[in-house]
Amino acid sequence: MLIIPTYNEKKNIASLVTRIRTAVPEEPIFFVDDNSPDGTSDEIRRFQQHDRNIHLMTRPGKGGYGSACRDAMREILQENLAEYVIQSDADLSHPPELLPRMIEMLKTYSVVIGSRYVSGGGAENWSLPRRFLSFGANIYARLLTGVPVRDMTAGFVGYRTDVLRTISLDGIQSEGYAFLMEMKFNLHQHGTQFAEFPIIFFERESGKSKFSRKILLEGVRFPLKALGRRIIT
Ligand SMILES: Nc1nc2c(ncn2[C@@H]2O[C@H](COP(=O)(O)OP(=O)(O)O)[C@@H](O)[C@H]2O)c(=O)[nH]1
Ligand SMILES: [Mg+2]
């Protein structure tokens, strides 16, 4: 089951669903929309009419990327809806064509990461400063958290649900890139092994990024917190 959080992604839904359906015709999709003012949820409902494998969770207001993923995971675990979940963005940054590969790998590995920083991976339409920032942030995160993953801020991640049950989702509070790092850190603390395969990340062409100063600060702080926890334990 795919988990796709959305906030003001109306213009991306049609090509997103079309590309996902070409790649994986039957795979359930679980959207979490935070009452997007642009009417994203109506657009999702339009596709729901012809596709019974599209679920939509709506929340009253913008609650953050991390909590949207956590709410979806909680519901899927509680209701036993899937053997695995794959989180992916709605802005087509994560190529849906790679879903079959991710799903195949989840048969062997508990956590599978679509990685920009393994051989064959990368990012398209990124400026030089953006490349530098992301690459540097990854080295910083890897060193401080001690998690042996090349792409610590990867958001195209598949988890087998049995492994998600080993960590406490309520204990995870971060929202932006920090959420992506915190999930990997907590799983690593529980002895989870990760598998990475290369992806080319495409920067969005429609809609706006929700990146903010708050998300940046949280992303700088989390690896420091993780280092603190490693020192104490
Ligand atoms: N439900 C929900 N989704 C969000 C929120 N913030 C971001 N997203 C979604 O999370 C994904 C990644 O966000 P994006 O703005 O592309 O972040 P960036 O890739 O770091 O620029 C997209 O599908 C967004 O629509 C939020 O507060 N609530
Ligand atoms: Mg994006």
mmCIF file of C-alpha atoms and ligand atoms in Angstrom:
data_model
loop_
_atom_site.group_PDB
_atom_site.id
_atom_site.type_symbol
_atom_site.label_atom_id
_atom_site.label_comp_id
_atom_site.label_asym_id
_atom_site.label_seq_id
_atom_site.Cartn_x
_atom_site.Cartn_y
_atom_site.Cartn_z
ATOM 1 C CA MET A 1 0.000 0.000 0.000
ATOM 2 C CA LEU A 2 1.289 3.447 -0.955
ATOM 3 C CA ILE A 3 1.090 6.357 1.497
ATOM 4 C CA ILE A 4 0.956 9.736 -0.218
ATOM 5 C CA PRO A 5 0.558 12.896 1.898
ATOM 6 C CA THR A 6 -0.820 15.827 -0.052
ATOM 7 C CA TYR A 7 -1.054 19.534 0.542
ATOM 8 C CA ASN A 8 -2.025 21.697 -2.444
ATOM 9 C CA GLU A 9 -1.107 19.092 -5.029
ATOM 10 C CA LYS A 10 -4.251 19.280 -7.171
ATOM 11 C CA LYS A 11 -2.326 19.805 -10.421
ATOM 12 C CA ASN A 12 -0.158 16.736 -9.791
ATOM 13 C CA ILE A 13 -2.874 14.194 -8.926
ATOM 14 C CA ALA A 14 -3.929 13.226 -12.469
ATOM 15 C CA SER A 15 -0.448 12.437 -13.769
ATOM 16 C CA LEU A 16 0.527 10.891 -10.428
ATOM 17 C CA VAL A 17 -2.398 8.441 -10.399
ATOM 18 C CA THR A 18 -2.038 7.693 -14.121
ATOM 19 C CA ARG A 19 1.654 6.889 -13.782
ATOM 20 C CA ILE A 20 1.116 4.817 -10.631
ATOM 21 C CA ARG A 21 -1.670 2.854 -12.303
ATOM 22 C CA THR A 22 0.501 2.121 -15.357
ATOM 23 C CA ALA A 23 3.247 0.803 -13.071
ATOM 24 C CA VAL A 24 1.122 -1.022 -10.463
ATOM 25 C CA PRO A 25 -2.524 -1.329 -11.599
ATOM 26 C CA GLU A 26 -3.910 -2.839 -8.389
ATOM 27 C CA GLU A 27 -1.693 -1.432 -5.642
ATOM 28 C CA PRO A 28 -3.783 0.305 -2.962
ATOM 29 C CA ILE A 29 -3.059 4.030 -2.543
ATOM 30 C CA PHE A 30 -3.682 5.779 0.776
ATOM 31 C CA PHE A 31 -3.780 9.567 0.359
ATOM 32 C CA VAL A 32 -3.670 11.847 3.396
ATOM 33 C CA ASP A 33 -4.890 15.325 2.559
ATOM 34 C CA ASP A 34 -4.888 18.190 5.035
ATOM 35 C CA ASN A 35 -7.913 20.056 3.694
ATOM 36 C CA SER A 36 -5.800 21.587 0.911
ATOM 37 C CA PRO A 37 -7.291 24.956 -0.086
ATOM 38 C CA ASP A 38 -6.699 24.174 -3.790
ATOM 39 C CA GLY A 39 -9.203 21.288 -3.701
ATOM 40 C CA THR A 40 -6.744 18.392 -3.893
ATOM 41 C CA SER A 41 -9.197 16.112 -2.058
ATOM 42 C CA ASP A 42 -11.946 16.677 -4.667
ATOM 43 C CA GLU A 43 -9.477 15.759 -7.364
ATOM 44 C CA ILE A 44 -8.577 12.557 -5.470
ATOM 45 C CA ARG A 45 -12.299 11.739 -5.057
ATOM 46 C CA ARG A 46 -12.733 12.088 -8.819
ATOM 47 C CA PHE A 47 -10.246 9.229 -9.286
ATOM 48 C CA GLN A 48 -11.778 7.233 -6.432
ATOM 49 C CA GLN A 49 -14.988 6.895 -8.464
ATOM 50 C CA HIS A 50 -13.229 4.614 -10.963
ATOM 51 C CA ASP A 51 -10.689 2.970 -8.676
ATOM 52 C CA ARG A 52 -11.741 1.157 -5.523
ATOM 53 C CA ASN A 53 -8.095 0.810 -4.439
ATOM 54 C CA ILE A 54 -7.762 4.521 -3.723
ATOM 55 C CA HIS A 55 -8.320 5.493 -0.074
ATOM 56 C CA LEU A 56 -8.455 9.048 1.219
ATOM 57 C CA MET A 57 -7.911 10.200 4.778
ATOM 58 C CA THR A 58 -8.756 13.850 5.300
ATOM 59 C CA ARG A 59 -7.528 15.945 8.199
ATOM 60 C CA PRO A 60 -8.935 19.327 9.190
ATOM 61 C CA GLY A 61 -5.847 21.440 8.533
ATOM 62 C CA LYS A 62 -2.156 21.429 7.668
ATOM 63 C CA GLY A 63 -0.657 19.114 10.273
ATOM 64 C CA GLY A 64 2.729 18.447 8.685
ATOM 65 C CA TYR A 65 4.259 15.794 6.448
ATOM 66 C CA GLY A 66 5.506 13.589 9.286
ATOM 67 C CA SER A 67 2.210 13.410 11.148
ATOM 68 C CA ALA A 68 0.361 12.700 7.885
ATOM 69 C CA CYS A 69 2.635 9.680 7.297
ATOM 70 C CA ARG A 70 2.280 8.571 10.929
ATOM 71 C CA ASP A 71 -1.530 8.829 10.903
ATOM 72 C CA ALA A 72 -1.648 6.747 7.728
ATOM 73 C CA MET A 73 0.729 4.140 9.143
ATOM 74 C CA ARG A 74 -1.251 3.903 12.389
ATOM 75 C CA GLU A 75 -4.511 3.354 10.539
ATOM 76 C CA ILE A 76 -2.955 0.753 8.214
ATOM 77 C CA LEU A 77 -1.417 -1.128 11.150
ATOM 78 C CA GLN A 78 -4.575 -0.948 13.269
ATOM 79 C CA GLU A 79 -6.821 -2.172 10.492
ATOM 80 C CA ASN A 80 -4.266 -4.664 9.136
ATOM 81 C CA LEU A 81 -4.663 -3.228 5.666
ATOM 82 C CA ALA A 82 -1.299 -4.218 4.200
ATOM 83 C CA GLU A 83 1.854 -6.320 4.456
ATOM 84 C CA TYR A 84 3.995 -3.347 3.498
ATOM 85 C CA VAL A 85 3.671 0.417 3.059
ATOM 86 C CA ILE A 86 5.600 2.663 0.701
ATOM 87 C CA GLN A 87 5.719 6.380 1.370
ATOM 88 C CA SER A 88 6.017 8.585 -1.650
ATOM 89 C CA ASP A 89 5.524 12.275 -2.450
ATOM 90 C CA ALA A 90 2.684 13.553 -4.597
ATOM 91 C CA ASP A 91 4.844 15.932 -6.654
ATOM 92 C CA LEU A 92 6.260 13.187 -8.943
ATOM 93 C CA SER A 93 9.723 13.520 -7.420
ATOM 94 C CA HIS A 94 9.707 9.781 -6.817
ATOM 95 C CA PRO A 95 9.289 7.928 -10.129
ATOM 96 C CA PRO A 96 6.241 5.603 -9.873
ATOM 97 C CA GLU A 97 7.874 3.412 -12.533
ATOM 98 C CA LEU A 98 10.240 2.149 -9.819
ATOM 99 C CA LEU A 99 7.418 0.832 -7.621
ATOM 100 C CA PRO A 100 7.551 -2.737 -9.014
ATOM 101 C CA ARG A 101 11.242 -2.888 -8.105
ATOM 102 C CA MET A 102 10.581 -1.537 -4.614
ATOM 103 C CA ILE A 103 7.763 -4.061 -4.077
ATOM 104 C CA GLU A 104 9.938 -6.930 -5.313
ATOM 105 C CA MET A 105 12.729 -5.929 -2.917
ATOM 106 C CA LEU A 106 10.292 -5.771 0.010
ATOM 107 C CA LYS A 107 9.885 -9.535 -0.355
ATOM 108 C CA THR A 108 13.503 -9.878 0.782
ATOM 109 C CA TYR A 109 14.197 -6.786 2.894
ATOM 110 C CA SER A 110 12.230 -5.181 5.747
ATOM 111 C CA VAL A 111 13.030 -1.613 4.742
ATOM 112 C CA VAL A 112 13.835 -0.532 1.191
ATOM 113 C CA ILE A 113 15.057 2.966 0.344
ATOM 114 C CA GLY A 114 14.966 4.649 -3.062
ATOM 115 C CA SER A 115 18.321 6.380 -2.795
ATOM 116 C CA ARG A 116 19.903 9.316 -4.615
ATOM 117 C CA TYR A 117 23.305 8.549 -3.154
ATOM 118 C CA VAL A 118 24.067 5.047 -4.359
ATOM 119 C CA SER A 119 25.667 4.288 -7.711
ATOM 120 C CA GLY A 120 23.208 5.121 -10.503
ATOM 121 C CA GLY A 121 21.143 7.458 -8.311
ATOM 122 C CA GLY A 122 20.888 11.247 -8.505
ATOM 123 C CA ALA A 123 18.681 14.300 -8.837
ATOM 124 C CA GLU A 124 17.374 16.075 -11.939
ATOM 125 C CA ASN A 125 16.810 19.815 -12.251
ATOM 126 C CA TRP A 126 18.629 20.684 -9.053
ATOM 127 C CA SER A 127 20.816 23.770 -8.853
ATOM 128 C CA LEU A 128 24.418 23.379 -7.704
ATOM 129 C CA PRO A 129 23.738 24.911 -4.233
ATOM 130 C CA ARG A 130 20.762 22.571 -3.732
ATOM 131 C CA ARG A 131 22.935 19.554 -4.633
ATOM 132 C CA PHE A 132 25.579 20.703 -2.199
ATOM 133 C CA LEU A 133 23.084 21.258 0.594
ATOM 134 C CA SER A 134 21.442 17.864 0.196
ATOM 135 C CA PHE A 135 24.731 15.999 -0.135
ATOM 136 C CA GLY A 136 26.276 17.777 2.862
ATOM 137 C CA ALA A 137 23.133 17.267 4.948
ATOM 138 C CA ASN A 138 23.336 13.558 4.235
ATOM 139 C CA ILE A 139 26.928 13.202 5.350
ATOM 140 C CA TYR A 140 26.146 15.221 8.488
ATOM 141 C CA ALA A 141 23.094 13.064 9.243
ATOM 142 C CA ARG A 142 24.896 9.787 8.622
ATOM 143 C CA LEU A 143 27.855 10.680 10.810
ATOM 144 C CA LEU A 144 25.817 11.934 13.748
ATOM 145 C CA THR A 145 23.066 9.317 13.719
ATOM 146 C CA GLY A 146 25.407 6.429 12.886
ATOM 147 C CA VAL A 147 22.799 4.915 10.573
ATOM 148 C CA PRO A 148 24.500 3.075 7.680
ATOM 149 C CA VAL A 149 22.231 4.523 4.974
ATOM 150 C CA ARG A 150 23.526 6.603 2.054
ATOM 151 C CA ASP A 151 20.352 8.653 1.635
ATOM 152 C CA MET A 152 19.215 9.610 5.134
ATOM 153 C CA THR A 153 16.623 12.123 3.916
ATOM 154 C CA ALA A 154 15.113 9.811 1.297
ATOM 155 C CA GLY A 155 11.322 10.036 1.230
ATOM 156 C CA PHE A 156 10.701 7.131 -1.128
ATOM 157 C CA VAL A 157 10.800 4.350 1.432
ATOM 158 C CA GLY A 158 9.092 0.989 1.754
ATOM 159 C CA TYR A 159 8.584 -0.748 5.120
ATOM 160 C CA ARG A 160 7.196 -4.145 5.875
ATOM 161 C CA THR A 161 4.432 -3.575 8.410
ATOM 162 C CA ASP A 162 5.848 -6.160 10.841
ATOM 163 C CA VAL A 163 8.963 -4.010 11.203
ATOM 164 C CA LEU A 164 6.881 -0.852 11.741
ATOM 165 C CA ARG A 165 5.225 -2.602 14.681
ATOM 166 C CA THR A 166 8.635 -2.874 16.386
ATOM 167 C CA ILE A 167 8.948 0.916 16.833
ATOM 168 C CA SER A 168 6.665 3.368 18.596
ATOM 169 C CA LEU A 169 5.163 5.757 16.057
ATOM 170 C CA ASP A 170 3.840 7.885 18.936
ATOM 171 C CA GLY A 171 7.424 8.436 20.059
ATOM 172 C CA ILE A 172 8.296 10.094 16.741
ATOM 173 C CA GLN A 173 7.431 13.741 16.611
ATOM 174 C CA SER A 174 9.378 15.354 13.809
ATOM 175 C CA GLU A 175 7.672 16.666 10.714
ATOM 176 C CA GLY A 176 9.974 17.418 7.787
ATOM 177 C CA TYR A 177 13.261 15.842 6.736
ATOM 178 C CA ALA A 178 13.822 15.096 10.418
ATOM 179 C CA PHE A 179 10.897 12.660 10.299
ATOM 180 C CA LEU A 180 12.627 10.742 7.515
ATOM 181 C CA MET A 181 15.846 10.595 9.538
ATOM 182 C CA GLU A 182 14.086 9.754 12.802
ATOM 183 C CA MET A 183 12.282 6.781 11.256
ATOM 184 C CA LYS A 184 15.588 5.410 9.955
ATOM 185 C CA PHE A 185 17.345 6.108 13.260
ATOM 186 C CA ASN A 186 14.662 4.372 15.361
ATOM 187 C CA LEU A 187 14.557 1.367 13.062
ATOM 188 C CA HIS A 188 18.352 1.115 13.154
ATOM 189 C CA GLN A 189 18.231 1.224 16.975
ATOM 190 C CA HIS A 190 15.905 -1.793 16.773
ATOM 191 C CA GLY A 191 18.387 -3.683 14.628
ATOM 192 C CA THR A 192 16.648 -3.234 11.272
ATOM 193 C CA GLN A 193 18.723 -3.767 8.122
ATOM 194 C CA PHE A 194 18.180 -1.430 5.175
ATOM 195 C CA ALA A 195 18.422 -2.058 1.449
ATOM 196 C CA GLU A 196 18.956 0.839 -0.969
ATOM 197 C CA PHE A 197 18.453 0.974 -4.706
ATOM 198 C CA PRO A 198 19.185 3.942 -6.994
ATOM 199 C CA ILE A 199 16.551 6.476 -7.995
ATOM 200 C CA ILE A 200 16.752 9.673 -9.998
ATOM 201 C CA PHE A 201 14.824 12.269 -8.001
ATOM 202 C CA PHE A 202 12.907 14.786 -10.153
ATOM 203 C CA GLU A 203 12.286 18.206 -8.673
ATOM 204 C CA ARG A 204 8.605 19.129 -8.893
ATOM 205 C CA GLU A 205 7.337 20.957 -12.004
ATOM 206 C CA SER A 206 3.900 21.899 -10.615
ATOM 207 C CA GLY A 207 2.869 23.374 -7.294
ATOM 208 C CA LYS A 208 5.076 24.658 -4.500
ATOM 209 C CA SER A 209 7.493 23.031 -2.069
ATOM 210 C CA LYS A 210 6.433 23.204 1.598
ATOM 211 C CA PHE A 211 10.057 23.474 2.690
ATOM 212 C CA SER A 212 10.449 26.065 5.460
ATOM 213 C CA ARG A 213 12.931 27.467 7.938
ATOM 214 C CA LYS A 214 11.253 25.422 10.655
ATOM 215 C CA ILE A 215 11.786 22.202 8.685
ATOM 216 C CA LEU A 216 15.424 23.153 8.070
ATOM 217 C CA LEU A 217 16.076 23.818 11.779
ATOM 218 C CA GLU A 218 14.379 20.604 12.806
ATOM 219 C CA GLY A 219 16.548 18.782 10.261
ATOM 220 C CA VAL A 220 19.727 20.289 11.729
ATOM 221 C CA ARG A 221 18.660 19.514 15.306
ATOM 222 C CA PHE A 222 17.568 15.920 14.916
ATOM 223 C CA PRO A 223 21.006 14.413 14.141
ATOM 224 C CA LEU A 224 22.358 16.237 17.223
ATOM 225 C CA LYS A 225 19.575 14.739 19.357
ATOM 226 C CA ALA A 226 20.319 11.324 17.886
ATOM 227 C CA LEU A 227 24.008 11.719 18.718
ATOM 228 C CA GLY A 228 23.003 12.624 22.288
ATOM 229 C CA ARG A 229 20.874 9.486 22.561
ATOM 230 C CA ARG A 230 23.724 7.343 21.204
ATOM 231 C CA ILE A 231 26.102 8.761 23.786
ATOM 232 C CA ILE A 232 23.680 8.186 26.688
ATOM 233 C CA THR A 233 22.741 4.606 25.747
HETATM 234 N N1 LIG B 1 -0.943 16.005 4.298
HETATM 235 C C1 LIG B 1 0.148 16.796 4.252
HETATM 236 N N2 LIG B 1 1.033 16.641 3.240
HETATM 237 C C2 LIG B 1 2.102 17.477 3.207
HETATM 238 C C3 LIG B 1 2.347 18.468 4.192
HETATM 239 N N3 LIG B 1 3.506 19.106 3.878
HETATM 240 C C4 LIG B 1 3.960 18.532 2.755
HETATM 241 N N4 LIG B 1 3.136 17.546 2.332
HETATM 242 C C5 LIG B 1 3.267 16.662 1.175
HETATM 243 O O1 LIG B 1 4.490 15.972 1.346
HETATM 244 C C6 LIG B 1 5.150 15.772 0.107
HETATM 245 C C7 LIG B 1 6.534 16.419 0.137
HETATM 246 O O2 LIG B 1 6.409 17.799 0.277
HETATM 247 P P1 LIG B 1 7.195 18.867 -0.631
HETATM 248 O O3 LIG B 1 6.536 20.189 -0.449
HETATM 249 O O4 LIG B 1 7.311 18.355 -2.026
HETATM 250 O O5 LIG B 1 8.599 18.899 0.075
HETATM 251 P P2 LIG B 1 10.046 18.996 -0.624
HETATM 252 O O6 LIG B 1 10.091 17.842 -1.594
HETATM 253 O O7 LIG B 1 10.976 18.886 0.506
HETATM 254 O O8 LIG B 1 10.081 20.303 -1.312
HETATM 255 C C8 LIG B 1 4.213 16.352 -0.949
HETATM 256 O O9 LIG B 1 3.401 15.325 -1.459
HETATM 257 C C9 LIG B 1 3.415 17.362 -0.155
HETATM 258 O O10 LIG B 1 2.137 17.646 -0.717
HETATM 259 C C10 LIG B 1 1.373 18.601 5.248
HETATM 260 O O11 LIG B 1 1.479 19.424 6.149
HETATM 261 N N5 LIG B 1 0.308 17.745 5.230
HETATM 262 MG MG MG B 2 8.906 17.729 -3.212
#
